[in-house]
Coordinates of C-alpha atoms and ligand atoms in Angstrom, one line a residue:
X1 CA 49.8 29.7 -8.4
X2 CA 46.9 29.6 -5.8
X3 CA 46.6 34.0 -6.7
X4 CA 46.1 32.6 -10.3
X5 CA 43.4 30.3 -9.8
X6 CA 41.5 32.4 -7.5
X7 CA 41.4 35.1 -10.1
X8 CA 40.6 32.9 -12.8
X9 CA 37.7 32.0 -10.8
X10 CA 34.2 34.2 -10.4
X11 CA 31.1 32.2 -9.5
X12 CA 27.9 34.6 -10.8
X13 CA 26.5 36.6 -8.5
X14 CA 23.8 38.7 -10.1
X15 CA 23.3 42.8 -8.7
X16 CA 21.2 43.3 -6.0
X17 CA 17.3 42.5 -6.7
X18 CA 15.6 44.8 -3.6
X19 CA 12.1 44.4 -2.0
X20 CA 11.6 48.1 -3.2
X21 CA 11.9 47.2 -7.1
X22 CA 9.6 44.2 -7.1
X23 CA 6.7 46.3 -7.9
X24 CA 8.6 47.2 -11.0
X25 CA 10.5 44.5 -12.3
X26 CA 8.8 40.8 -13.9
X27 CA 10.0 37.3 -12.9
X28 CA 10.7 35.0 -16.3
X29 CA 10.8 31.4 -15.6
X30 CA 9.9 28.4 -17.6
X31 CA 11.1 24.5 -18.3
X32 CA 8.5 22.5 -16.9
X33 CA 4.8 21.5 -18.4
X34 CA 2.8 24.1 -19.4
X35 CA 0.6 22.7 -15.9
X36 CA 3.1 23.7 -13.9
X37 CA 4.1 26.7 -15.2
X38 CA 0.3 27.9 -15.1
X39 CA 0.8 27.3 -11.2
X40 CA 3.8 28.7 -10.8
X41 CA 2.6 31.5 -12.6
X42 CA 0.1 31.7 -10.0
X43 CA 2.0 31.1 -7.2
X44 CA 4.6 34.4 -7.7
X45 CA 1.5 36.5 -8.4
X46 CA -0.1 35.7 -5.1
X47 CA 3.2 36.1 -3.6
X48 CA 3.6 40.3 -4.4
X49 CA 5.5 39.7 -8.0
X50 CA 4.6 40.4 -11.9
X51 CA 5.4 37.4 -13.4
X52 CA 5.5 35.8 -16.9
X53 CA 6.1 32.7 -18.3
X54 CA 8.9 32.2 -21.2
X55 CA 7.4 31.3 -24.6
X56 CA 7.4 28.4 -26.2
X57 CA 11.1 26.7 -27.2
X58 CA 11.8 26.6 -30.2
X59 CA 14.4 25.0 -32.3
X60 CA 15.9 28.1 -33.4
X61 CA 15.9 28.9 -29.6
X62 CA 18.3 25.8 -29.6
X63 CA 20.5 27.0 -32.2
X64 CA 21.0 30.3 -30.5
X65 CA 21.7 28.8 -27.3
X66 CA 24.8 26.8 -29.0
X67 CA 25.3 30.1 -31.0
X68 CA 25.8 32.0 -27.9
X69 CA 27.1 29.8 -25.0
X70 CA 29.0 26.4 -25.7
X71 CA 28.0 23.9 -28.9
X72 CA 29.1 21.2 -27.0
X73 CA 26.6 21.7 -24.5
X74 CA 24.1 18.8 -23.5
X75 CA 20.8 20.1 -25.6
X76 CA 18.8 21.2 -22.1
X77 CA 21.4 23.7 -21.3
X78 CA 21.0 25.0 -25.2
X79 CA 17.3 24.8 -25.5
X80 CA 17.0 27.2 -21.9
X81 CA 19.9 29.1 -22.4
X82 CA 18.5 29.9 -26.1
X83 CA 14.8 30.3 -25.2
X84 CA 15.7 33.2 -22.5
X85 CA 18.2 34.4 -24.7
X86 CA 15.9 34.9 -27.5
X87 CA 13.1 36.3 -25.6
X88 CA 15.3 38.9 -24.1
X89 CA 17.0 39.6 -27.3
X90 CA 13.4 40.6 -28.5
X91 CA 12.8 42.8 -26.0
X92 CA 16.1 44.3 -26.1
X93 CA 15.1 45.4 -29.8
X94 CA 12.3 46.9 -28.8
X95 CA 13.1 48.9 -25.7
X96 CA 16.4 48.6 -25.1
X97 CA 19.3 46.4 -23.0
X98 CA 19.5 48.9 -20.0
X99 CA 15.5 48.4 -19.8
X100 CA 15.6 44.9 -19.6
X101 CA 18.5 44.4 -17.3
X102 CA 15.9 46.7 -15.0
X103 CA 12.6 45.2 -15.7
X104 CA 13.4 41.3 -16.0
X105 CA 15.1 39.0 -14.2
X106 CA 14.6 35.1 -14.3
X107 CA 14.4 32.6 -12.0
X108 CA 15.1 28.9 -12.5
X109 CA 16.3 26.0 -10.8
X110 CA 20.4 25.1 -9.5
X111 CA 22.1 22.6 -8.1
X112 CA 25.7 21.9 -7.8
X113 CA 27.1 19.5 -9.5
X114 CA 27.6 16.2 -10.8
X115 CA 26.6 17.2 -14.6
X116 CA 26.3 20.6 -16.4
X117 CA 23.0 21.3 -14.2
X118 CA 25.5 23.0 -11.6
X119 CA 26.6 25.2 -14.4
X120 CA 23.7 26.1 -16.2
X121 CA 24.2 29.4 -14.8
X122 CA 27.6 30.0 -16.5
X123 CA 25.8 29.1 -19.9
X124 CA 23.4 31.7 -19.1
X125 CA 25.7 34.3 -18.2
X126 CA 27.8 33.7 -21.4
X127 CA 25.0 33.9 -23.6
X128 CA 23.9 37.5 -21.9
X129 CA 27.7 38.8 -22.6
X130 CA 27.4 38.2 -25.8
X131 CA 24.1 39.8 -26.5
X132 CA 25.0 42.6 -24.1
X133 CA 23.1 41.9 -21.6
X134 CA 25.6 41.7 -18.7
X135 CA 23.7 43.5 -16.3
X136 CA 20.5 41.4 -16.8
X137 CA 20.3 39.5 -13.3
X138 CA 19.3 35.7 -12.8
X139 CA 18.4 34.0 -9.6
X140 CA 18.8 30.5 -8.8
X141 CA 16.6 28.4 -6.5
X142 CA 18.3 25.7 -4.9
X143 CA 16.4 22.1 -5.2
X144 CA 18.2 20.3 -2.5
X145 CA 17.8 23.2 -0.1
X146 CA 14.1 23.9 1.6
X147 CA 14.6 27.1 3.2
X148 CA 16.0 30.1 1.3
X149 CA 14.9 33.1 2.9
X150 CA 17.3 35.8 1.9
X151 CA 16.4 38.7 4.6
X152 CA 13.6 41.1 4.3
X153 CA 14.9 43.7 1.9
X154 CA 16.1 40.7 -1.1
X155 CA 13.8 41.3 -4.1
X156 CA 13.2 37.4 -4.5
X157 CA 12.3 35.5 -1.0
X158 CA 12.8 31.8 -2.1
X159 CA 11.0 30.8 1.2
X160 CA 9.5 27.7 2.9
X161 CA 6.0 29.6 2.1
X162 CA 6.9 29.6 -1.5
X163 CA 8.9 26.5 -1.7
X164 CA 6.0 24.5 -0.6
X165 CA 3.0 26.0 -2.2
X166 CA 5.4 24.9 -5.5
X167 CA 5.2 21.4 -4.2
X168 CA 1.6 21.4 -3.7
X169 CA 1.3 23.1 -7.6
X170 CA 3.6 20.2 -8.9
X171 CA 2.1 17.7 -7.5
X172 CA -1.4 19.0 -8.7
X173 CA 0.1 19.8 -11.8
X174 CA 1.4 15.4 -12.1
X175 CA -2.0 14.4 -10.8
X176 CA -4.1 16.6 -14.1
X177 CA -1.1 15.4 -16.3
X178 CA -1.7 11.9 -15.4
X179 CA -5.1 11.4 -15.6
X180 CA -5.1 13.2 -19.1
X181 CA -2.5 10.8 -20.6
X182 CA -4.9 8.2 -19.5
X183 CA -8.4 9.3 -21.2
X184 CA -7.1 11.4 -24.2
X185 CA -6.0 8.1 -26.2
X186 CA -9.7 6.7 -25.6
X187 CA -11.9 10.1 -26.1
X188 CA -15.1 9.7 -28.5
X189 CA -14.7 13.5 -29.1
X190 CA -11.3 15.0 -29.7
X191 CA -10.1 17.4 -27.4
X192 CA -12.5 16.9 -25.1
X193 CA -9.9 15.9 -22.3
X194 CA -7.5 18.8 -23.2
X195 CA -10.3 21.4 -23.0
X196 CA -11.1 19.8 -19.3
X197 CA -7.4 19.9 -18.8
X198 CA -6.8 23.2 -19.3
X199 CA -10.4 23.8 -17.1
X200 CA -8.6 22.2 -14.4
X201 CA -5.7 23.6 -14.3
X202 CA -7.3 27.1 -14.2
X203 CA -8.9 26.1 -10.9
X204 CA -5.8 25.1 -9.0
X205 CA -4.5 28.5 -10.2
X206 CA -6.9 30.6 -8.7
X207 CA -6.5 28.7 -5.5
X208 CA -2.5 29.5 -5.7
X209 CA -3.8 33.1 -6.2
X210 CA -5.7 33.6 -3.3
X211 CA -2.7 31.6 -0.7
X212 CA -2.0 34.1 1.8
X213 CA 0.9 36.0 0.7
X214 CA 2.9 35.9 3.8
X215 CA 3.4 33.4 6.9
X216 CA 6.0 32.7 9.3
X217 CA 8.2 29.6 8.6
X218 CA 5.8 27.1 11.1
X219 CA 2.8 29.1 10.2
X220 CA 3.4 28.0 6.7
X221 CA 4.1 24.6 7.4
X222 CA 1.2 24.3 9.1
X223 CA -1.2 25.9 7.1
X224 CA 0.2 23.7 4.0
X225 CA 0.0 20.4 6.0
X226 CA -3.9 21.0 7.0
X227 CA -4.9 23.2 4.4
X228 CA -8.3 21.6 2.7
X229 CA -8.6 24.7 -0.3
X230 CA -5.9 22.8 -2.3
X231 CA -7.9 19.2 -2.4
X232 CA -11.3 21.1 -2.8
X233 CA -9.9 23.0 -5.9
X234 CA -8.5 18.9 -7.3
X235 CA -12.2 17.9 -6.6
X236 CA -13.7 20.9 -8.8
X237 CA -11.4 20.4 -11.4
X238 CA -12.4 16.5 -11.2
X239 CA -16.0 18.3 -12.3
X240 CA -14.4 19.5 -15.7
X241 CA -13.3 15.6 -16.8
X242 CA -16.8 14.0 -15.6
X243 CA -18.2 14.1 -19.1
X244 CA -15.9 13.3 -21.2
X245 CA -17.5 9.7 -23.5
X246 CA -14.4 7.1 -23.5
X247 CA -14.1 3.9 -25.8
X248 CA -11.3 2.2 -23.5
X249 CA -11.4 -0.9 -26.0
X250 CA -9.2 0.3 -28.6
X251 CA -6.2 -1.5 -28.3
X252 CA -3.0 0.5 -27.7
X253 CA 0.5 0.0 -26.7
X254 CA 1.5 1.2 -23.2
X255 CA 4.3 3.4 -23.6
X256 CA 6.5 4.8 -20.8
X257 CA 8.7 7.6 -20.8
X258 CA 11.9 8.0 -18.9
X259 CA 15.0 9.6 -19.7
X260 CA 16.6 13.0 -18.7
X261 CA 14.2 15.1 -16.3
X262 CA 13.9 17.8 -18.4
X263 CA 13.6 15.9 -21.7
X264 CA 11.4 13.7 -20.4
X265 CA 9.0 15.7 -18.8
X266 CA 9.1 18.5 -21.5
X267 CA 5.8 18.4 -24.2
X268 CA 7.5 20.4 -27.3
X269 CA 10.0 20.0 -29.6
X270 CA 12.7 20.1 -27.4
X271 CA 12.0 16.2 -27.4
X272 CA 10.3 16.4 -30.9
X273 CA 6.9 16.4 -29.5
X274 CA 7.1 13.0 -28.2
X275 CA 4.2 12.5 -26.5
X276 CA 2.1 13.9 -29.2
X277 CA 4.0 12.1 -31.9
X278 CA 3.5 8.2 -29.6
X279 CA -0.6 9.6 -29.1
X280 CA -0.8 10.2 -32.8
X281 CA 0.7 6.7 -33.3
X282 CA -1.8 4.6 -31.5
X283 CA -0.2 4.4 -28.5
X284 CA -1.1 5.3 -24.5
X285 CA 1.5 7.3 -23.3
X286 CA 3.0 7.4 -19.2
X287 CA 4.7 10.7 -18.9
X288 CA 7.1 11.3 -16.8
X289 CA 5.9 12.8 -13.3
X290 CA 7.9 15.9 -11.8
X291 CA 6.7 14.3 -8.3
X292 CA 8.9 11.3 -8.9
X293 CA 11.7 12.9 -9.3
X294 CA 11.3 14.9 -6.1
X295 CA 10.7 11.4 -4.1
X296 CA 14.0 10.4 -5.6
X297 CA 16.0 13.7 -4.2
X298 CA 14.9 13.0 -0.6
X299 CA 15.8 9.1 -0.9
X300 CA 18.9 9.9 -2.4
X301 CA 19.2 12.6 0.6
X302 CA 18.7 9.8 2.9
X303 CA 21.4 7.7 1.2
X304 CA 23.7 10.1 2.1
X305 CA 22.6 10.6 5.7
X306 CA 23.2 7.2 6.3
X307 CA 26.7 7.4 5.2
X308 CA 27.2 9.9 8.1
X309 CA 26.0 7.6 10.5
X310 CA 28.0 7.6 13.8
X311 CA 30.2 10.5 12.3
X312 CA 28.7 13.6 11.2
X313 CA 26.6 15.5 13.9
X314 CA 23.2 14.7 14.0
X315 CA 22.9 12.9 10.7
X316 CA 20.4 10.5 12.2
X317 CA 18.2 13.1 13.4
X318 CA 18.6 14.7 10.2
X319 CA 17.8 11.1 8.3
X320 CA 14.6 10.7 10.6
X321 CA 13.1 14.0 9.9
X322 CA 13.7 13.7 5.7
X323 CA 12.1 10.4 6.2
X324 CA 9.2 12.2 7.7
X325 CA 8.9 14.6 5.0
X326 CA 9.4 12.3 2.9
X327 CA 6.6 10.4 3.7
X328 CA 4.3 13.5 4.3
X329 CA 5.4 14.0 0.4
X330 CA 4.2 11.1 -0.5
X331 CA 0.9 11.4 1.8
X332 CA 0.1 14.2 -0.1
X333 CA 0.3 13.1 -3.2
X334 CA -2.1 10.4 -2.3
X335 CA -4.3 13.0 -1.4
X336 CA -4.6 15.1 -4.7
X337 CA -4.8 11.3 -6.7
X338 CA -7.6 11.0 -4.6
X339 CA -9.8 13.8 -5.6
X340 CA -9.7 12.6 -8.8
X341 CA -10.8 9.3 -8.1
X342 CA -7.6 7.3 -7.8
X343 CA -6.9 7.3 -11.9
X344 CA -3.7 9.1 -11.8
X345 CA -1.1 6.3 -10.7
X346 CA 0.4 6.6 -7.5
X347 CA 4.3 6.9 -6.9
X348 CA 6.7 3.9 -7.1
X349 CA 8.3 3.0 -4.1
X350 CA 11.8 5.1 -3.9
X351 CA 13.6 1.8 -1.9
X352 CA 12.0 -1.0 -4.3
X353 CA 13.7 1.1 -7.5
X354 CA 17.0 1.1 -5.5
X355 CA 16.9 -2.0 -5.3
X356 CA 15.9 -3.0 -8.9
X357 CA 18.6 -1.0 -10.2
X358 CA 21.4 -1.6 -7.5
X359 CA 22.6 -4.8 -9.7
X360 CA 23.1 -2.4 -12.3
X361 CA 24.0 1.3 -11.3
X362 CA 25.7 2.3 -8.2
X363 CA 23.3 4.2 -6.2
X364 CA 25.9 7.2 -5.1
X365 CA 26.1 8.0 -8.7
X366 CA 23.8 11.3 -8.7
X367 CA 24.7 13.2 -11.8
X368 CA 21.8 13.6 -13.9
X369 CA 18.6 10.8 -12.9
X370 CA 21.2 8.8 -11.0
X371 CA 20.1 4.9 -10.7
X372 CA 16.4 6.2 -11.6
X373 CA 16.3 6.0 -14.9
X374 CA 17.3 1.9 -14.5
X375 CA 14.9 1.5 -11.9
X376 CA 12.0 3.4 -14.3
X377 CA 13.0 1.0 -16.6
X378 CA 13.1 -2.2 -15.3
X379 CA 10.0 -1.6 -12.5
X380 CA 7.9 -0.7 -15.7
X381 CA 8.9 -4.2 -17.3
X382 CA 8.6 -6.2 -14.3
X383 CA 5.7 -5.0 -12.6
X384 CA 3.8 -5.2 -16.5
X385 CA 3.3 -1.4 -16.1
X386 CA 4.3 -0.4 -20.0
X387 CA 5.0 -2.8 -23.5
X388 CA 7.7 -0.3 -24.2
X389 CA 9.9 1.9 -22.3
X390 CA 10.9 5.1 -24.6
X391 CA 14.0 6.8 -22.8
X392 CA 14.3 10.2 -23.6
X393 CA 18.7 11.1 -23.0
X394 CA 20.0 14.5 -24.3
X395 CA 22.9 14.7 -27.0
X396 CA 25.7 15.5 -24.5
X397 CA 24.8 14.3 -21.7
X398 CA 27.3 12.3 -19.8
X399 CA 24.8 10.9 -16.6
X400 CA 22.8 9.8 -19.3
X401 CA 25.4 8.1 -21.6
X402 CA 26.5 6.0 -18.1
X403 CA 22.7 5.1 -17.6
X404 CA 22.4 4.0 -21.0
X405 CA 25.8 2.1 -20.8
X406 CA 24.6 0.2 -18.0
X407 CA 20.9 -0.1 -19.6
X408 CA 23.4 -2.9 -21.9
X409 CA 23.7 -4.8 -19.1
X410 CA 19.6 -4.7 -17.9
X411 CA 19.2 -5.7 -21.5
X412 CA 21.0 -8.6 -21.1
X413 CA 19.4 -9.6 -18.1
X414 CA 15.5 -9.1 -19.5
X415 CA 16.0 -9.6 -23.2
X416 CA 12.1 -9.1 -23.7
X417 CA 12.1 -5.7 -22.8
X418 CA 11.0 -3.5 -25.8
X419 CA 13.2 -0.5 -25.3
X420 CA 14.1 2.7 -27.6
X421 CA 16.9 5.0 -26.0
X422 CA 16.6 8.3 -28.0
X423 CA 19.5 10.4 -28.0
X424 CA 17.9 14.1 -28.4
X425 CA 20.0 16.6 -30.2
X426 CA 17.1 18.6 -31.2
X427 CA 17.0 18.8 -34.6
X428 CA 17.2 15.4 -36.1
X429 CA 13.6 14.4 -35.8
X430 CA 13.2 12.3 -38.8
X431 CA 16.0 10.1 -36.9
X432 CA 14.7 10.0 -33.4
X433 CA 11.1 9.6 -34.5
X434 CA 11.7 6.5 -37.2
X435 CA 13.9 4.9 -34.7
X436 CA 11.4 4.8 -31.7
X437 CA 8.5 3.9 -34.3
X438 CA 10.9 0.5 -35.5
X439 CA 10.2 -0.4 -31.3
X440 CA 6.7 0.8 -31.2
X441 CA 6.0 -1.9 -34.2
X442 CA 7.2 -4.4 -31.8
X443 CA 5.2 -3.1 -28.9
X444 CA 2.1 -3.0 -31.1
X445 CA 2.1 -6.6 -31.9
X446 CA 2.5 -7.4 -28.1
X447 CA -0.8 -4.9 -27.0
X448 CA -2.4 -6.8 -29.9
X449 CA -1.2 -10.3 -29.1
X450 CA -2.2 -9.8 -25.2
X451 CA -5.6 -8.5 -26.3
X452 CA -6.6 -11.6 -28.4
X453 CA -4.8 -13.4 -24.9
X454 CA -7.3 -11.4 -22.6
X455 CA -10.3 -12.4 -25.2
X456 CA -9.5 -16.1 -24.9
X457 CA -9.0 -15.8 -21.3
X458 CA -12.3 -13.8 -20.6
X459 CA -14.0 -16.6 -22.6
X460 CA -15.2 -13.6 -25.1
X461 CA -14.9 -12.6 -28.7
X462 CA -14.4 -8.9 -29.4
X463 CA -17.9 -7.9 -30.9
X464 CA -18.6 -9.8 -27.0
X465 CA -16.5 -7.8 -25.1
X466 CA -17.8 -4.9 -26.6
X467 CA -21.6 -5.6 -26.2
X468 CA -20.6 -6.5 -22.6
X469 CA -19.4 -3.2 -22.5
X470 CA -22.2 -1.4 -23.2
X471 CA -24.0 -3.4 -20.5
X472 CA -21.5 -2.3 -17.7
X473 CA -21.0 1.5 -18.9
X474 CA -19.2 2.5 -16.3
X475 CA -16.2 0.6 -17.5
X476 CA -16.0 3.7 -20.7
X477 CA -16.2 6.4 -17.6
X478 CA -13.5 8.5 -16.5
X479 CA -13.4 8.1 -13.1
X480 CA -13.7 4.0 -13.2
X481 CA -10.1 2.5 -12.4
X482 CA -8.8 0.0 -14.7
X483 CA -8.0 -2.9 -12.4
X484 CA -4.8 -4.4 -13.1
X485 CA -6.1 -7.8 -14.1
X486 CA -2.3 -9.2 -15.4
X487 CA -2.3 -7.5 -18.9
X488 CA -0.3 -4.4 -19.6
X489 CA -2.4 -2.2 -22.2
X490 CA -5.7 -0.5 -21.2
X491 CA -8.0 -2.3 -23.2
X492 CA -6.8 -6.3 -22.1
X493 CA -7.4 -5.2 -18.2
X494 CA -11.0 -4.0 -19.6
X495 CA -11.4 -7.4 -21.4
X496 CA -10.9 -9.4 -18.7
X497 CA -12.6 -7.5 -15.6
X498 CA -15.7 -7.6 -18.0
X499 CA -15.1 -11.7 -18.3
X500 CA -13.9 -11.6 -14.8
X501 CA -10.5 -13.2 -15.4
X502 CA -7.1 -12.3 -15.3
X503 CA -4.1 -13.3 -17.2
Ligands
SF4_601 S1 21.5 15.5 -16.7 FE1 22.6 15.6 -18.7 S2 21.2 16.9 -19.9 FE2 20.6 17.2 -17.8 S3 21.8 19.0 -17.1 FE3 23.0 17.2 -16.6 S4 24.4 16.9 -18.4 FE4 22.7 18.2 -19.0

């Protein structure tokens, strides 16, 4: 019986990928913002490889990705599994399969276990046996481990260097993202903040170009804990948003997304354009930072160190030095939000969203966002961070289904919250879209209803407020922080600094 199962097993091991062929052969990745795959884009190229981004998903890409791996699939594993599937399938046209098993292979990110994340690599290799693509080779980069150096000859050296320029591009990447979500809703001249955006962007990438290409293991930790060319690169791109004319009394829901990390950090139709579709609306949007999710890996790390308390082998030592980097993470972070004046909002607290959530979600639970999503939720409604909380959960998904099961019971408990779970199967649009707008009604007559609050409050009518605006301009700047004066939406905190009240 036990000869059976070890037969029936194979785990995927791709064929050897040698130092000697890197000259030759491109790195595909993709599945973050189009920020952080700039970066990353950046970041292989400094590091001695050719590499190149994978286009746009697509829906067809979805449809693929069912046609060629698993239907039941949760939709992220379809949408990636279809988007490199299609783009190799292309190539494979045009030059052949035995080409591209030699001149591509792709790189993306594993984990093992609790959902279909520790699998996406057996979606990927079914799909590339059915296209005949066997031979094609796929890497995966570990996010719970740091280190990953796989010897000098290994064609792809997952290393501390690399590892943590990524988390200096991501956080870069969250701190841009951010501070655009906050000044695109309330720009006198459209497109102004994208075309900064993508300005910004550009300078963090040539920063991640010219990294050194090598360093030892504490070399490279060193050099990325006191490097300054990082922070000087946020303030220049800080330059490219200075001009940008802002009208921040327009009154506009606060919208937060949570959800599935993929989903819910993803700006295309693999969650029907949501942002776009909620900017378009009238609404401000909070995306979904990659850094967060990060934060929560090393808490959750912790969690499980603590466990091992008194029984495993150095667990506390382990615990205090996670905590460390932890908090170094977190320093960090500070430090890019800085450069661009504070705007972009900093990190919640990893052991107050445990503890918001613990009522509701056991903690140990780590499949998919794990307690996070609760926490998101409920810290966004208690702390008066967003009028509506838009929860982004893949078709399939079974962490997700559990969050939202226990999202019932949070209900319950704060019936005012104004909260639209999408389930996103990727092409039913009209559905998802109509059902978050019935919410966003609801959150619109709260921004609206807090506004006329913040007028009476600040003693001011709105023709007032807005002649008391033009008095004080730097309230309709950029890099002026909107103080958090009791009201949720952008435009009530403005009211009521300018009247000097608070609600
Ligand atoms: S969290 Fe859900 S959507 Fe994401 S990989 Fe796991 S099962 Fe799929």
């Amino acid at each position: 019986m036990s000869r059976i199962l070890e037969e029936s097993y194979r785990a995927y091991e791709p064929r050897p990928f040698t130092a000697d062929q890197r000259k030759d052969v491109t790195l595909l990745f993709g599945g973050v913002t189009w920020r952080a795959e700039k970066l990353l884009e950046g970041l292989f190229k400094s590091a001695g490889y050719n590499a190149q981004r994978l286009p746009d998903v697509t829906v067809e890409d979805l449809y693929l990705g069912r046609e060629l791996a698993d239907v039941g699939q949760c939709c992220p594993t379809a949408f990636t599994t279809g988007n490199l599937s299609s783009f190799l399938r292309n190539e494979a046209e045009a030059i052949g399969a035995d080409e591209v098993a030699e001149k591509y292979v792709y790189v993306t990110a594993g984990a093992c276990g609790a959902c279909r994340f520790g699998q996406y690599h057996q979606s990927y290799e079914l799909a590339l046996k059915n296209l005949g693509l066997e031979a094609f080779r796929m890497f995966l980069v570990q996010q719970h481990e740091i280190d990953q150096s796989k010897g000098k000859d290994a064609g792809l050296q997952t290393d501390i260097h690399l590892l943590l320029s990524t988390a200096l591009g991501m956080m870069a990447a969250d701190a841009i993202q951010d501070l655009e979500y906050q000044l695109r809703p309330y720009e006198l001249e459209q497109g102004a903040t994208n075309r900064a955006a993508q300005k910004a962007v550009s300078e963090i990438y040539d920063v991640m170009l010219s990294r050194p290409k090598h360093m030892p293991k504490w070399g490279s930790v060193l050099w990325h804990a006191t490097t300054r060319r990082f922070l000087k690169a946020m303030r220049r791109a800080r330059g490219h948003f200075e001009d940008i004319q802002l009208d921040r009394l327009r009154v506009k829901p606060m919208v937060k997304i949570t959800g599935e990390f993929y989903l819910a950090t993803a700006e295309g139709v693999q969650n029907y354009n949501m942002h776009n579709w909620l900017e378009g609306e009238g609404a401000e949007v909070q995306p979904a930072p990659m850094v967060v999710w990060f934060d929560y890996l090393m808490r959750y790390g912790g969690q499980k160190l603590k466990l091992g308390f008194g029984i495993k082998e150095k667990a506390r030592q382990n615990y205090v030095l996670l905590k460390l980097g932890q908090r170094f993470f977190r320093f960090k972070y500070d430090q890019m939000r800085r450069m661009l004046g504070g705007v972009p909002r900093p990190m919640p607290d990893q052991d107050k969203l445990r503890k918001l959530a613990a009522p509701f979600f056991d903690n140990m639970i780590n499949g998919g966002e794990g307690d996070l999503l609760i926490a998101k939720a409920i810290w966004a409604h208690t702390q008066r961070k967003a009028h509506m909380i838009c929860e982004l959960s893949p078709y399939g998904c079974l962490p997700n289904t559990m969050s939202i099961g226990a999202m019932a019971a949070v209900q319950g408990r704060y019936p005012d919250m104004l909260y639209a779970p999408i389930e996103v199967k990727g092409d039913s649009d009209v559905h998802a879209l109509s059902r978050c707008q019935m919410v966003l009604a609801d959150a619109k007559i709260r921004a609206q209803e807090e506004f006329e609050s913040a007028l009476a409050a600040a003693g001011l009518t709105a023709d007032e407020a807005r002649k008391r605006a033009k008095e004080h301009p730097k309230v309709n700047t950029p890099f002026w922080k909107v103080p958090h004066r009791g009201a949720v939406g952008t435009a009530s905190n403005v009211v009521l600094e300018l009247g000097n009240a608070t609600l």
